[in-house]
Short mmCIF file of C-alpha atoms in Angstrom, two decimals:
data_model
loop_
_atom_site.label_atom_id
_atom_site.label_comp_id
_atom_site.label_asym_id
_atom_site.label_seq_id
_atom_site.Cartn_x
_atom_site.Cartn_y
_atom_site.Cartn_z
CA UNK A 28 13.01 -28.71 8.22
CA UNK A 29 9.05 -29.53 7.58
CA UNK A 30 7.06 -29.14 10.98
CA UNK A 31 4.85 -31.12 10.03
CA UNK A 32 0.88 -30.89 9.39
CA UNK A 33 -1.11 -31.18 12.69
CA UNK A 34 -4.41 -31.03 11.32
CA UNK A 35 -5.76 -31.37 7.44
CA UNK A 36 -9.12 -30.97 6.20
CA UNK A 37 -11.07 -28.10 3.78
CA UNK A 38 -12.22 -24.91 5.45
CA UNK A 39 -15.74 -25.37 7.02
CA UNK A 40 -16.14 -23.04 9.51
CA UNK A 41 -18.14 -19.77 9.16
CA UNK A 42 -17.43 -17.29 11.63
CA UNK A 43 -20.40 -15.86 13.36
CA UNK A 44 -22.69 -13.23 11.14
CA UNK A 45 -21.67 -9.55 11.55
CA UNK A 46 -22.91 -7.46 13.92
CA UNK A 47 -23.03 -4.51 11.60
CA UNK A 48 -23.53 -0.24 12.37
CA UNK A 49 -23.54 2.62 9.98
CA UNK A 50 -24.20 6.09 10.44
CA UNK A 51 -26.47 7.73 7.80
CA UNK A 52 -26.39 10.97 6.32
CA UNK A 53 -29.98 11.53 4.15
CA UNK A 54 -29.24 7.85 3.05
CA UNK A 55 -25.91 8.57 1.95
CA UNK A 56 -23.64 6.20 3.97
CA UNK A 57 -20.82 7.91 5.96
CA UNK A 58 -19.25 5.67 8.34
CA UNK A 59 -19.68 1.99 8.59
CA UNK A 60 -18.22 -0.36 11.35
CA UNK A 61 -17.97 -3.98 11.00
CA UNK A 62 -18.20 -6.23 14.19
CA UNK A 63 -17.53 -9.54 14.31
CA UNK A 64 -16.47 -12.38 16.58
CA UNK A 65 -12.49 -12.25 17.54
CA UNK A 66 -11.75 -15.41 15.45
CA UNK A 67 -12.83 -13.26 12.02
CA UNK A 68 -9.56 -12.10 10.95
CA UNK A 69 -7.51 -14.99 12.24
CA UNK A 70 -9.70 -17.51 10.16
CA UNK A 71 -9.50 -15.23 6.75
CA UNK A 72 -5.35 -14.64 6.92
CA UNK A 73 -5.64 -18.60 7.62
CA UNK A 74 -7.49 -19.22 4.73
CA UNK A 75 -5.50 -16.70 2.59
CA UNK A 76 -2.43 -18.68 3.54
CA UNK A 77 -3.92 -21.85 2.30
CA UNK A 78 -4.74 -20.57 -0.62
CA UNK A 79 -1.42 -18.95 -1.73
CA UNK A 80 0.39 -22.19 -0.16
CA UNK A 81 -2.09 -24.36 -3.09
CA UNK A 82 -1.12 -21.64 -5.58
CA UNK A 83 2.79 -21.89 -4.93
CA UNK A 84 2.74 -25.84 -5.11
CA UNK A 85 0.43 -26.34 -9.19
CA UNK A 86 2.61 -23.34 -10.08
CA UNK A 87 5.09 -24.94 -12.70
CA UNK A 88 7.00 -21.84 -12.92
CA UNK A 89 9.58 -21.86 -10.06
CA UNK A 90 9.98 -18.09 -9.79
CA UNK A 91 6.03 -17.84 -9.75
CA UNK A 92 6.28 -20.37 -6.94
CA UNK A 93 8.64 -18.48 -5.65
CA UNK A 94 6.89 -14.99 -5.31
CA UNK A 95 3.60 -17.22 -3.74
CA UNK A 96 6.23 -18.61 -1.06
CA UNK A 97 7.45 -15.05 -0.18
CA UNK A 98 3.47 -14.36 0.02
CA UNK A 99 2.83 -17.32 2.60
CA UNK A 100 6.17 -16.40 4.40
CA UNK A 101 4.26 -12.96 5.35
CA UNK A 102 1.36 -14.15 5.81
CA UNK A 103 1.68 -17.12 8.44
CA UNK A 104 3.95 -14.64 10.64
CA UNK A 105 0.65 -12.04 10.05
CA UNK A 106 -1.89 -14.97 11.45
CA UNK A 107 0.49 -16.09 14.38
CA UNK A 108 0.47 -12.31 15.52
CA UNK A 109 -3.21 -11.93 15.06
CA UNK A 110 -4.16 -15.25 16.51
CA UNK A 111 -1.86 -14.45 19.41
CA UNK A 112 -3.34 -11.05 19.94
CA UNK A 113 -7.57 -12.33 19.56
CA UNK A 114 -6.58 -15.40 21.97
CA UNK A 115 -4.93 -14.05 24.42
CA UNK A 116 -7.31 -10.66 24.57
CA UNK A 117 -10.21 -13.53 25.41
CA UNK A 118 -8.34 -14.89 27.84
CA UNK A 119 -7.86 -11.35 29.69
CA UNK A 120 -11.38 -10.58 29.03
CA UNK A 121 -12.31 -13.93 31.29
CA UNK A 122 -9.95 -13.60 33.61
CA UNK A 123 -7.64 -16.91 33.11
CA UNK A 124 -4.77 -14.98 33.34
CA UNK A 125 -5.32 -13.59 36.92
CA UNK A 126 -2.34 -10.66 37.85
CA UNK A 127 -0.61 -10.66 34.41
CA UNK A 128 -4.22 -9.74 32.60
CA UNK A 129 -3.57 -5.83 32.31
CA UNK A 130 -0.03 -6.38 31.49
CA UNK A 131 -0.91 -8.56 28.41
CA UNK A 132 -3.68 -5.86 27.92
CA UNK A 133 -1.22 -2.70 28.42
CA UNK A 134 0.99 -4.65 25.87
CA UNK A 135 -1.88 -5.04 23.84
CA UNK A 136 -2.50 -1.30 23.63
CA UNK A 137 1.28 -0.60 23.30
CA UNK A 138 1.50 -3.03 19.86
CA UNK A 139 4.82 -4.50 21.71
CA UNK A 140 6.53 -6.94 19.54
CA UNK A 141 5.75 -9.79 18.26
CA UNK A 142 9.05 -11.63 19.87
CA UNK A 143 7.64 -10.11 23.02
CA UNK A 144 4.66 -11.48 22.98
CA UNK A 145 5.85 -14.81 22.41
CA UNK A 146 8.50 -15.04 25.35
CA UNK A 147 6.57 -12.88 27.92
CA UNK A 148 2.77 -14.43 27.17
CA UNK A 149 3.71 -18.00 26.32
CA UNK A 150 4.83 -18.62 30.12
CA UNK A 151 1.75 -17.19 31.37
CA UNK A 152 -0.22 -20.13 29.86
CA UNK A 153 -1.37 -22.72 32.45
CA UNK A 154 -0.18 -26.12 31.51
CA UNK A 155 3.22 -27.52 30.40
CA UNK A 156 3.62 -27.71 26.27
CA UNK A 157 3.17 -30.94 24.53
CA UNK A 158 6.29 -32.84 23.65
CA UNK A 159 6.82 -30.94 20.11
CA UNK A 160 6.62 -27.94 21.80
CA UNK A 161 9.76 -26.84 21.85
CA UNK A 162 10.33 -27.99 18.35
CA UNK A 163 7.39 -25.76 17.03
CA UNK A 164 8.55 -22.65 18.95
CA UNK A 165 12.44 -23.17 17.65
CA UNK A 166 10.76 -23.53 13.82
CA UNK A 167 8.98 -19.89 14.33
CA UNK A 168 12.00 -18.26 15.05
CA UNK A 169 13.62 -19.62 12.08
CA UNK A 170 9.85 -18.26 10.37
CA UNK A 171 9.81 -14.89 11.68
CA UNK A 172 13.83 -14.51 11.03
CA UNK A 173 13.16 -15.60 7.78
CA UNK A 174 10.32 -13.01 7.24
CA UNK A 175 12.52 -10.40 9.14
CA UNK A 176 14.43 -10.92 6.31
CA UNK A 177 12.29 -10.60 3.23
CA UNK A 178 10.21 -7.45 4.59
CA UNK A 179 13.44 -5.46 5.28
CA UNK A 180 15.38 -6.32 3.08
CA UNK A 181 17.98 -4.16 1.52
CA UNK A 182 21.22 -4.21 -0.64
CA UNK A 183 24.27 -5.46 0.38
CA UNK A 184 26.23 -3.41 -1.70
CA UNK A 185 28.40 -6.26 -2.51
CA UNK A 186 30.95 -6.97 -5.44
CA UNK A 187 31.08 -9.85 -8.18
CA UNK A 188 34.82 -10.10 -8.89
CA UNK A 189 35.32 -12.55 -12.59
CA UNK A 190 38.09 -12.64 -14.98
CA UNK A 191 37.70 -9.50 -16.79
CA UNK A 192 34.57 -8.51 -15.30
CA UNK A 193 34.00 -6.74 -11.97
CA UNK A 194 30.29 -5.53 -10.86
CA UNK A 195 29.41 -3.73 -7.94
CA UNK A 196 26.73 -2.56 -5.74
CA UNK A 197 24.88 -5.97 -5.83
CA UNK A 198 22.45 -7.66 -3.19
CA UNK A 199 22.23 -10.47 -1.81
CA UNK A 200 18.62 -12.29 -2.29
CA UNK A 201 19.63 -15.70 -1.51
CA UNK A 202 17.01 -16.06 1.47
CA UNK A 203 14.49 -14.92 -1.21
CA UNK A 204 16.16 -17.15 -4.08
CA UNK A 205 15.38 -20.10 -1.67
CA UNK A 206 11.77 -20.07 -1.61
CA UNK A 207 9.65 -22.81 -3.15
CA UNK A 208 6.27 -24.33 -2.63
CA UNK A 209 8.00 -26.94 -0.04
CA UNK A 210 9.06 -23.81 1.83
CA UNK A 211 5.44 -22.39 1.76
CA UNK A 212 4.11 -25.56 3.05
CA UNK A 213 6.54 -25.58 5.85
CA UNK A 214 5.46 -22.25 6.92
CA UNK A 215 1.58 -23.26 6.93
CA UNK A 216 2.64 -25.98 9.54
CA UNK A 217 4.57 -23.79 11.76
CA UNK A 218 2.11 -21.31 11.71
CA UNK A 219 -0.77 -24.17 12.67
CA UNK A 220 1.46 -25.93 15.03
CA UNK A 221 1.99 -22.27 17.10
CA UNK A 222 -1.90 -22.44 16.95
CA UNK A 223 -2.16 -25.71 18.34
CA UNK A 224 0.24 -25.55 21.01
CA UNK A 225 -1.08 -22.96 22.45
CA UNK A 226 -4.05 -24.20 22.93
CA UNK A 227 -2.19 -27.02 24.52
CA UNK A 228 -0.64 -24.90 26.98
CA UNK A 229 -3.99 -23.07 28.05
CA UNK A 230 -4.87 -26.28 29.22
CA UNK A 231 -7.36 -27.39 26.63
CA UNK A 232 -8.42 -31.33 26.26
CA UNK A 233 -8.06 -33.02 22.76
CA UNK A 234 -11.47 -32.71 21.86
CA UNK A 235 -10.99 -28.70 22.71
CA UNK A 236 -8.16 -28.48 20.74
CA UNK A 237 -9.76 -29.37 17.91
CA UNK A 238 -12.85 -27.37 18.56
CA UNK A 239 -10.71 -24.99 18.53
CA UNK A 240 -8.79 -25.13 15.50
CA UNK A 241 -11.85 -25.80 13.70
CA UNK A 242 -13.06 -22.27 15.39
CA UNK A 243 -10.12 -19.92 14.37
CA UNK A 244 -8.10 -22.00 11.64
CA UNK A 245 -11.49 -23.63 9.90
CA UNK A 246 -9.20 -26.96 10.25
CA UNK A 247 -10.75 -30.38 10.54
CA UNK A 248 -9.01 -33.18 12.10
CA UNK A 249 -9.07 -36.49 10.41
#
């Protein structure tokens, strides 16, 4: 089921300083407003994810593994949304995406879905996907199910039917139940292998590719 790690390497990259406002009331601070390059938030949920994936895998206790897993599961579907949204709002912004621009933009605006965005804007990318690209797209479904799963989850109301015994009303948390650090790992390399193909189908070189995941994912490549 592993995707497989594209890139590996320790988090180097600093985003670019803030560009910082505030309003002042007789030096009492009222409103502040934070601005920062697009790649900001990407490259913090990216390095969150890391984290809680190193966490989940020198945690000996498997239901404390467990809980970081369900953490990482959230998480990598969070940065594929977020990258997806920064990336392809820079790509409107220059123009690369001609016609379709202001409907990736009015989607933008509208928050449309996150399954949306993935079968509408995907298309719209220039080039042809690399030969695991099909592969990478079929393991994010299976990711984003999987966190469909988790975030509404809900009882099943079933019934546990033994000799002598008969309880009701229980759930079923068997997608939850299957989480371990191998599971987190898996997600990391889904969520960096959407990263990278994409930037394979807007038509970037090797060299670019790694530029960029360096850029938003703070990923070396060795």
């Amino acid at each position: 089921m592993a995707a497989g790690r594209l890139f590996h390497g320790s988090f180097v990259a600093i985003p670019r300083s803030p560009l910082c406002s505030a309003l002042h009331d007789h030096g009492n601070l009222i409103v502040e407003k934070v601005l920062l390059s697009p790649n900001k938030m990407v490259w913090n949920y990216s390095f969150a994810v890391r984290r809680a994936v190193a966490h989940a895998e020198q945690e000996d206790d498997p239901s404390l593994a467990r809980q970081d897993a369900a953490t990482v599961i959230f998480l990598c579907v969070t940065l594929v949304e977020s990258f997806l949204n920064c990336f392809f709002r820079v790509l409107v912004s220059e123009g690369k995406l001609g016609d379709s621009g202001s409907r990736v933009a009015q989607d933008l605006n509208k928050r449309k879905s996150l399954a949306r965005k993935v079968t509408e804007w995907i298309p719209l990318l220039p080039h042809a996907g690399s030969e695991h690209g099909d592969h990478i797209w079929s393991e994010f479904k299976v990711l984003r199910e999987l966190r469909n799963k988790l975030m509404h989850f809900q009882s099943s109301h079933q019934t546990l039917e033994l000799p002598g015994v008969r309880v009701e009303d229980l759930a079923d948390t068997s997608a939850y139940d299957q989480l371990d650090a191998e599971r987190a790992a898996w997600a990391l390399g889904v969520a960096e292998g959407v990263m990278h193909e994409v930037f394979v189908r807007a038509g970037q070189s090797e060299t670019q590719r790694h530029a960029s995941m360096h850029l938003w994912a703070g990923l070396v490549a060795v």
